[in-house]
PDB file of C-alpha atoms in Angstrom:
ATOM      1  CA  UNK A   1       0.000   0.000   0.000  1.00 85.00           C
ATOM      2  CA  UNK A   2       1.104   3.544  -0.762  1.00 90.00           C
ATOM      3  CA  UNK A   3       0.237   6.668   1.219  1.00 94.00           C
ATOM      4  CA  UNK A   4       0.117   9.588  -1.192  1.00 94.00           C
ATOM      5  CA  UNK A   5      -0.878  13.214  -1.417  1.00 95.00           C
ATOM      6  CA  UNK A   6      -2.750  13.955  -4.646  1.00 95.00           C
ATOM      7  CA  UNK A   7      -3.379  17.246  -6.399  1.00 96.00           C
ATOM      8  CA  UNK A   8      -5.901  17.278  -9.243  1.00 97.00           C
ATOM      9  CA  UNK A   9      -6.914  20.283 -11.339  1.00 96.00           C
ATOM     10  CA  UNK A  10      -9.996  19.934 -13.538  1.00 95.00           C
ATOM     11  CA  UNK A  11     -10.974  21.921 -16.596  1.00 90.00           C
ATOM     12  CA  UNK A  12     -14.409  22.702 -15.136  1.00 93.00           C
ATOM     13  CA  UNK A  13     -15.214  23.954 -11.632  1.00 94.00           C
ATOM     14  CA  UNK A  14     -18.237  21.675 -11.339  1.00 96.00           C
ATOM     15  CA  UNK A  15     -16.045  18.628 -11.976  1.00 97.00           C
ATOM     16  CA  UNK A  16     -13.910  19.531  -8.955  1.00 97.00           C
ATOM     17  CA  UNK A  17     -16.907  19.420  -6.637  1.00 97.00           C
ATOM     18  CA  UNK A  18     -18.157  16.256  -8.318  1.00 97.00           C
ATOM     19  CA  UNK A  19     -14.776  14.631  -7.705  1.00 97.00           C
ATOM     20  CA  UNK A  20     -14.879  15.641  -4.028  1.00 96.00           C
ATOM     21  CA  UNK A  21     -18.352  14.133  -3.698  1.00 95.00           C
ATOM     22  CA  UNK A  22     -17.298  10.891  -5.345  1.00 94.00           C
ATOM     23  CA  UNK A  23     -14.212  10.565  -3.147  1.00 94.00           C
ATOM     24  CA  UNK A  24     -16.380  11.119  -0.086  1.00 92.00           C
ATOM     25  CA  UNK A  25     -18.835   8.423  -1.168  1.00 92.00           C
ATOM     26  CA  UNK A  26     -16.073   5.971  -2.110  1.00 89.00           C
ATOM     27  CA  UNK A  27     -13.578   6.885   0.609  1.00 86.00           C
ATOM     28  CA  UNK A  28     -13.395   3.308   1.926  1.00 88.00           C
ATOM     29  CA  UNK A  29     -12.978   0.895  -0.973  1.00 88.00           C
ATOM     30  CA  UNK A  30     -10.945  -2.201  -1.715  1.00 87.00           C
ATOM     31  CA  UNK A  31      -8.522  -0.296  -3.941  1.00 91.00           C
ATOM     32  CA  UNK A  32      -8.099   2.952  -2.036  1.00 93.00           C
ATOM     33  CA  UNK A  33      -8.938   4.867   1.145  1.00 93.00           C
ATOM     34  CA  UNK A  34      -9.312   8.647   1.357  1.00 93.00           C
ATOM     35  CA  UNK A  35      -8.228  10.082   4.704  1.00 92.00           C
ATOM     36  CA  UNK A  36      -8.863  13.753   3.937  1.00 92.00           C
ATOM     37  CA  UNK A  37      -9.714  15.797   0.867  1.00 94.00           C
ATOM     38  CA  UNK A  38     -10.070  19.514   0.247  1.00 94.00           C
ATOM     39  CA  UNK A  39     -10.906  21.945  -2.519  1.00 96.00           C
ATOM     40  CA  UNK A  40      -8.823  25.109  -2.739  1.00 95.00           C
ATOM     41  CA  UNK A  41      -9.298  28.107  -5.001  1.00 95.00           C
ATOM     42  CA  UNK A  42      -6.939  30.816  -6.182  1.00 92.00           C
ATOM     43  CA  UNK A  43      -8.584  34.155  -5.417  1.00 91.00           C
ATOM     44  CA  UNK A  44      -6.798  37.507  -5.721  1.00 88.00           C
ATOM     45  CA  UNK A  45      -3.543  35.643  -6.161  1.00 86.00           C
ATOM     46  CA  UNK A  46      -3.926  33.634  -2.952  1.00 88.00           C
ATOM     47  CA  UNK A  47      -4.892  29.974  -2.520  1.00 91.00           C
ATOM     48  CA  UNK A  48      -7.843  29.594  -0.139  1.00 91.00           C
ATOM     49  CA  UNK A  49      -9.677  26.616   1.349  1.00 93.00           C
ATOM     50  CA  UNK A  50     -13.258  26.243   0.033  1.00 93.00           C
ATOM     51  CA  UNK A  51     -14.606  22.813   0.996  1.00 93.00           C
ATOM     52  CA  UNK A  52     -13.542  19.367   2.128  1.00 92.00           C
ATOM     53  CA  UNK A  53     -14.069  16.352   4.345  1.00 91.00           C
ATOM     54  CA  UNK A  54     -12.254  14.087   6.757  1.00 87.00           C
ATOM     55  CA  UNK A  55     -12.831  10.338   7.009  1.00 78.00           C
ATOM     56  CA  UNK A  56     -13.354  10.599  10.764  1.00 71.00           C
ATOM     57  CA  UNK A  57     -16.277  12.980  10.249  1.00 64.00           C
ATOM     58  CA  UNK A  58     -14.577  16.099  11.589  1.00 55.00           C
ATOM     59  CA  UNK A  59     -16.186  19.335  10.479  1.00 50.00           C
ATOM     60  CA  UNK A  60     -14.429  20.921   7.518  1.00 54.00           C
ATOM     61  CA  UNK A  61     -12.537  23.921   8.763  1.00 50.00           C
ATOM     62  CA  UNK A  62     -11.501  22.293  12.046  1.00 52.00           C
ATOM     63  CA  UNK A  63      -9.418  19.413  10.763  1.00 53.00           C
ATOM     64  CA  UNK A  64      -7.971  21.567   7.977  1.00 53.00           C
ATOM     65  CA  UNK A  65      -6.114  23.682  10.546  1.00 46.00           C
ATOM     66  CA  UNK A  66      -3.903  20.807  11.638  1.00 57.00           C
ATOM     67  CA  UNK A  67      -2.062  17.881  10.137  1.00 85.00           C
ATOM     68  CA  UNK A  68      -0.341  17.478   6.804  1.00 90.00           C
ATOM     69  CA  UNK A  69      -3.176  18.603   4.539  1.00 92.00           C
ATOM     70  CA  UNK A  70      -3.854  21.698   6.622  1.00 89.00           C
ATOM     71  CA  UNK A  71      -0.140  22.533   6.681  1.00 90.00           C
ATOM     72  CA  UNK A  72       0.139  22.103   2.922  1.00 93.00           C
ATOM     73  CA  UNK A  73      -2.843  24.379   2.280  1.00 92.00           C
ATOM     74  CA  UNK A  74      -1.384  26.886   4.733  1.00 90.00           C
ATOM     75  CA  UNK A  75       1.836  27.018   2.724  1.00 91.00           C
ATOM     76  CA  UNK A  76      -0.042  27.289  -0.580  1.00 92.00           C
ATOM     77  CA  UNK A  77      -2.056  30.215   0.758  1.00 89.00           C
ATOM     78  CA  UNK A  78       0.832  31.849   2.598  1.00 87.00           C
ATOM     79  CA  UNK A  79       3.482  34.325   1.422  1.00 82.00           C
ATOM     80  CA  UNK A  80       5.663  31.640  -0.149  1.00 85.00           C
ATOM     81  CA  UNK A  81       2.733  30.203  -2.109  1.00 83.00           C
ATOM     82  CA  UNK A  82       1.816  33.682  -3.357  1.00 81.00           C
ATOM     83  CA  UNK A  83       5.432  34.305  -4.317  1.00 80.00           C
ATOM     84  CA  UNK A  84       5.776  31.012  -6.203  1.00 79.00           C
ATOM     85  CA  UNK A  85       2.397  31.499  -7.864  1.00 69.00           C
ATOM     86  CA  UNK A  86       3.334  34.952  -9.151  1.00 59.00           C
ATOM     87  CA  UNK A  87       6.002  36.104 -11.556  1.00 45.00           C
ATOM     88  CA  UNK A  88       8.772  34.087  -9.890  1.00 42.00           C
ATOM     89  CA  UNK A  89       6.702  30.911 -10.187  1.00 41.00           C
ATOM     90  CA  UNK A  90       6.040  31.675 -13.823  1.00 44.00           C
ATOM     91  CA  UNK A  91       9.753  32.038 -14.494  1.00 41.00           C
ATOM     92  CA  UNK A  92      10.511  28.795 -12.665  1.00 39.00           C
ATOM     93  CA  UNK A  93       8.027  26.806 -14.715  1.00 42.00           C
ATOM     94  CA  UNK A  94       8.084  28.731 -17.965  1.00 42.00           C
ATOM     95  CA  UNK A  95      10.055  26.074 -19.797  1.00 42.00           C
ATOM     96  CA  UNK A  96       8.258  23.099 -18.185  1.00 40.00           C
ATOM     97  CA  UNK A  97       5.266  21.602 -19.956  1.00 45.00           C
ATOM     98  CA  UNK A  98       2.249  20.687 -17.810  1.00 43.00           C
ATOM     99  CA  UNK A  99       2.721  16.964 -18.385  1.00 46.00           C
ATOM    100  CA  UNK A 100       6.352  17.207 -17.221  1.00 43.00           C
ATOM    101  CA  UNK A 101       5.777  19.572 -14.303  1.00 41.00           C
ATOM    102  CA  UNK A 102       5.095  16.870 -11.720  1.00 46.00           C
ATOM    103  CA  UNK A 103       8.369  15.149 -12.601  1.00 49.00           C
ATOM    104  CA  UNK A 104      10.547  18.216 -12.178  1.00 53.00           C
ATOM    105  CA  UNK A 105       9.225  20.183  -9.184  1.00 68.00           C
ATOM    106  CA  UNK A 106       7.633  19.509  -5.820  1.00 88.00           C
ATOM    107  CA  UNK A 107       3.980  19.440  -4.846  1.00 91.00           C
ATOM    108  CA  UNK A 108       3.877  23.064  -3.667  1.00 91.00           C
ATOM    109  CA  UNK A 109       5.438  24.589  -6.775  1.00 88.00           C
ATOM    110  CA  UNK A 110       3.455  22.371  -9.117  1.00 89.00           C
ATOM    111  CA  UNK A 111       0.130  23.202  -7.461  1.00 90.00           C
ATOM    112  CA  UNK A 112       0.536  26.983  -7.415  1.00 88.00           C
ATOM    113  CA  UNK A 113       1.988  26.874 -10.921  1.00 86.00           C
ATOM    114  CA  UNK A 114      -1.078  25.049 -12.253  1.00 88.00           C
ATOM    115  CA  UNK A 115      -3.691  27.267 -10.633  1.00 90.00           C
ATOM    116  CA  UNK A 116      -4.833  30.267 -12.636  1.00 89.00           C
ATOM    117  CA  UNK A 117      -6.863  33.015 -11.011  1.00 91.00           C
ATOM    118  CA  UNK A 118     -10.293  31.695 -10.076  1.00 92.00           C
ATOM    119  CA  UNK A 119      -9.346  28.058 -10.650  1.00 94.00           C
ATOM    120  CA  UNK A 120      -9.911  25.179  -8.231  1.00 96.00           C
ATOM    121  CA  UNK A 121      -7.762  22.228  -7.198  1.00 96.00           C
ATOM    122  CA  UNK A 122      -8.626  19.053  -5.321  1.00 97.00           C
ATOM    123  CA  UNK A 123      -6.012  17.907  -2.802  1.00 96.00           C
ATOM    124  CA  UNK A 124      -6.356  14.597  -0.968  1.00 95.00           C
ATOM    125  CA  UNK A 125      -4.413  12.256   1.299  1.00 94.00           C
ATOM    126  CA  UNK A 126      -5.005   8.710   0.101  1.00 94.00           C
ATOM    127  CA  UNK A 127      -3.827   5.153   0.633  1.00 94.00           C
ATOM    128  CA  UNK A 128      -3.703   3.132  -2.575  1.00 94.00           C
ATOM    129  CA  UNK A 129      -3.028  -0.426  -3.617  1.00 89.00           C
ATOM    130  CA  UNK A 130      -2.047   1.053  -6.975  1.00 90.00           C
ATOM    131  CA  UNK A 131      -2.957   4.139  -9.006  1.00 92.00           C
ATOM    132  CA  UNK A 132      -5.607   2.452 -11.147  1.00 92.00           C
ATOM    133  CA  UNK A 133      -8.459   2.608  -8.634  1.00 93.00           C
ATOM    134  CA  UNK A 134      -8.483   6.359  -8.114  1.00 94.00           C
ATOM    135  CA  UNK A 135      -7.588   7.041 -11.722  1.00 95.00           C
ATOM    136  CA  UNK A 136     -10.714   5.163 -12.817  1.00 95.00           C
ATOM    137  CA  UNK A 137     -12.790   7.466 -10.607  1.00 95.00           C
ATOM    138  CA  UNK A 138     -11.109  10.729 -11.627  1.00 96.00           C
ATOM    139  CA  UNK A 139     -10.207  10.270 -15.293  1.00 96.00           C
ATOM    140  CA  UNK A 140     -13.848  10.356 -16.538  1.00 96.00           C
ATOM    141  CA  UNK A 141     -14.049  13.890 -15.085  1.00 96.00           C
ATOM    142  CA  UNK A 142     -11.345  14.998 -17.534  1.00 94.00           C
ATOM    143  CA  UNK A 143      -8.594  16.307 -15.226  1.00 96.00           C
ATOM    144  CA  UNK A 144      -6.170  18.778 -16.760  1.00 94.00           C
ATOM    145  CA  UNK A 145      -3.452  17.958 -14.225  1.00 95.00           C
ATOM    146  CA  UNK A 146      -2.900  15.150 -11.738  1.00 95.00           C
ATOM    147  CA  UNK A 147       0.073  14.691  -9.437  1.00 95.00           C
ATOM    148  CA  UNK A 148       0.990  12.245  -6.670  1.00 94.00           C
ATOM    149  CA  UNK A 149       3.718  12.469  -4.084  1.00 94.00           C
ATOM    150  CA  UNK A 150       4.391  10.147  -1.159  1.00 92.00           C
ATOM    151  CA  UNK A 151       3.270  11.508   2.198  1.00 93.00           C
ATOM    152  CA  UNK A 152       6.811  11.612   3.588  1.00 92.00           C
ATOM    153  CA  UNK A 153       8.022  13.631   0.574  1.00 92.00           C
ATOM    154  CA  UNK A 154       5.253  16.204   0.943  1.00 92.00           C
ATOM    155  CA  UNK A 155       5.851  16.433   4.685  1.00 91.00           C
ATOM    156  CA  UNK A 156       9.537  17.142   4.069  1.00 92.00           C
ATOM    157  CA  UNK A 157       8.608  19.729   1.435  1.00 91.00           C
ATOM    158  CA  UNK A 158       6.221  21.480   3.845  1.00 91.00           C
ATOM    159  CA  UNK A 159       8.930  21.598   6.529  1.00 90.00           C
ATOM    160  CA  UNK A 160      11.373  23.035   4.017  1.00 90.00           C
ATOM    161  CA  UNK A 161       8.824  25.647   2.927  1.00 88.00           C
ATOM    162  CA  UNK A 162       8.241  26.690   6.537  1.00 87.00           C
ATOM    163  CA  UNK A 163      11.973  27.204   6.977  1.00 88.00           C
ATOM    164  CA  UNK A 164      12.113  29.320   3.805  1.00 86.00           C
ATOM    165  CA  UNK A 165       9.196  31.428   5.067  1.00 83.00           C
ATOM    166  CA  UNK A 166      10.977  32.016   8.379  1.00 86.00           C
ATOM    167  CA  UNK A 167      14.124  33.080   6.531  1.00 87.00           C
ATOM    168  CA  UNK A 168      12.158  35.441   4.266  1.00 82.00           C
ATOM    169  CA  UNK A 169      10.451  36.998   7.276  1.00 82.00           C
ATOM    170  CA  UNK A 170      13.777  37.463   9.061  1.00 84.00           C
ATOM    171  CA  UNK A 171      15.340  39.040   5.976  1.00 82.00           C
ATOM    172  CA  UNK A 172      12.397  41.428   5.597  1.00 78.00           C
ATOM    173  CA  UNK A 173      12.673  42.566   9.228  1.00 80.00           C
ATOM    174  CA  UNK A 174      16.429  43.097   8.945  1.00 78.00           C
ATOM    175  CA  UNK A 175      16.029  45.048   5.714  1.00 76.00           C
ATOM    176  CA  UNK A 176      13.412  47.324   7.241  1.00 72.00           C
ATOM    177  CA  UNK A 177      15.667  47.988  10.216  1.00 72.00           C
ATOM    178  CA  UNK A 178      18.710  48.656   8.052  1.00 67.00           C
ATOM    179  CA  UNK A 179      17.022  51.144   5.742  1.00 68.00           C
ATOM    180  CA  UNK A 180      17.130  54.710   6.976  1.00 63.00           C
ATOM    181  CA  UNK A 181      13.728  56.104   7.794  1.00 62.00           C
ATOM    182  CA  UNK A 182      14.845  59.464   6.425  1.00 63.00           C
ATOM    183  CA  UNK A 183      14.805  58.017   2.901  1.00 65.00           C
ATOM    184  CA  UNK A 184      11.017  57.882   3.078  1.00 66.00           C
ATOM    185  CA  UNK A 185      10.328  61.066   5.014  1.00 68.00           C
ATOM    186  CA  UNK A 186      10.237  63.374   1.983  1.00 66.00           C
ATOM    187  CA  UNK A 187       7.512  61.294   0.340  1.00 69.00           C
ATOM    188  CA  UNK A 188       5.611  61.107   3.621  1.00 72.00           C
ATOM    189  CA  UNK A 189       5.754  64.902   4.034  1.00 75.00           C
ATOM    190  CA  UNK A 190       4.465  65.398   0.491  1.00 78.00           C
ATOM    191  CA  UNK A 191       1.477  63.212   1.284  1.00 83.00           C
ATOM    192  CA  UNK A 192       0.896  65.102   4.530  1.00 80.00           C
ATOM    193  CA  UNK A 193       0.908  68.416   2.664  1.00 82.00           C
ATOM    194  CA  UNK A 194      -1.610  67.134   0.134  1.00 84.00           C
ATOM    195  CA  UNK A 195      -3.891  65.862   2.897  1.00 85.00           C
ATOM    196  CA  UNK A 196      -3.700  69.228   4.675  1.00 86.00           C
ATOM    197  CA  UNK A 197      -4.553  70.986   1.437  1.00 86.00           C
ATOM    198  CA  UNK A 198      -7.630  68.794   1.030  1.00 87.00           C
ATOM    199  CA  UNK A 199      -8.721  69.661   4.584  1.00 88.00           C
ATOM    200  CA  UNK A 200      -8.240  73.379   3.896  1.00 86.00           C
ATOM    201  CA  UNK A 201     -10.349  73.195   0.727  1.00 85.00           C
ATOM    202  CA  UNK A 202     -13.054  71.313   2.609  1.00 84.00           C
ATOM    203  CA  UNK A 203     -13.164  73.944   5.375  1.00 83.00           C
ATOM    204  CA  UNK A 204     -13.449  76.774   2.830  1.00 84.00           C
ATOM    205  CA  UNK A 205     -16.654  75.260   1.525  1.00 79.00           C
ATOM    206  CA  UNK A 206     -18.401  75.708   4.871  1.00 71.00           C
TER     207      UNK A 206
END
């Protein structure tokens, strides 16, 4: 048996919700078991949780805050996910075709790279005898992208991403401290003068 994290992007939004429903109904089968599954959506450049289920019946929104799936979605929707999904992510994957993407980058980069604005992705933690069982469920829904990674690989990737986020945050704080505040004072005073002028004009009207 294999424990995998799956990301699937469908061409139609309705197919994503249909896939979630089918995984929920078939979550305990002879060929596969679905532990958790979630739908995320890229809105305003940020990946956000929309819907999901857990095999133990936990309410969606509670279980998503902890564990591997919740951590993965947190990274996707955090500053690193936004960064990788923006211009830097485009440069990273510009020369990688969609059908080769899953072979060349990790789960996080591949997911944010695949999601266009307003698009959905289905992410699930599954145990499989082989890939055929789940593929037979999902392939009729015409997925545009499907990727699997072993649970331990995704966990290591999430830990690495957290470390990168901590380093980025530290660098940002140090840069803000090192820059002289005086460099920005002239612009700030210009804005203050404009605001005062607007107040003066307002007072003259009354």
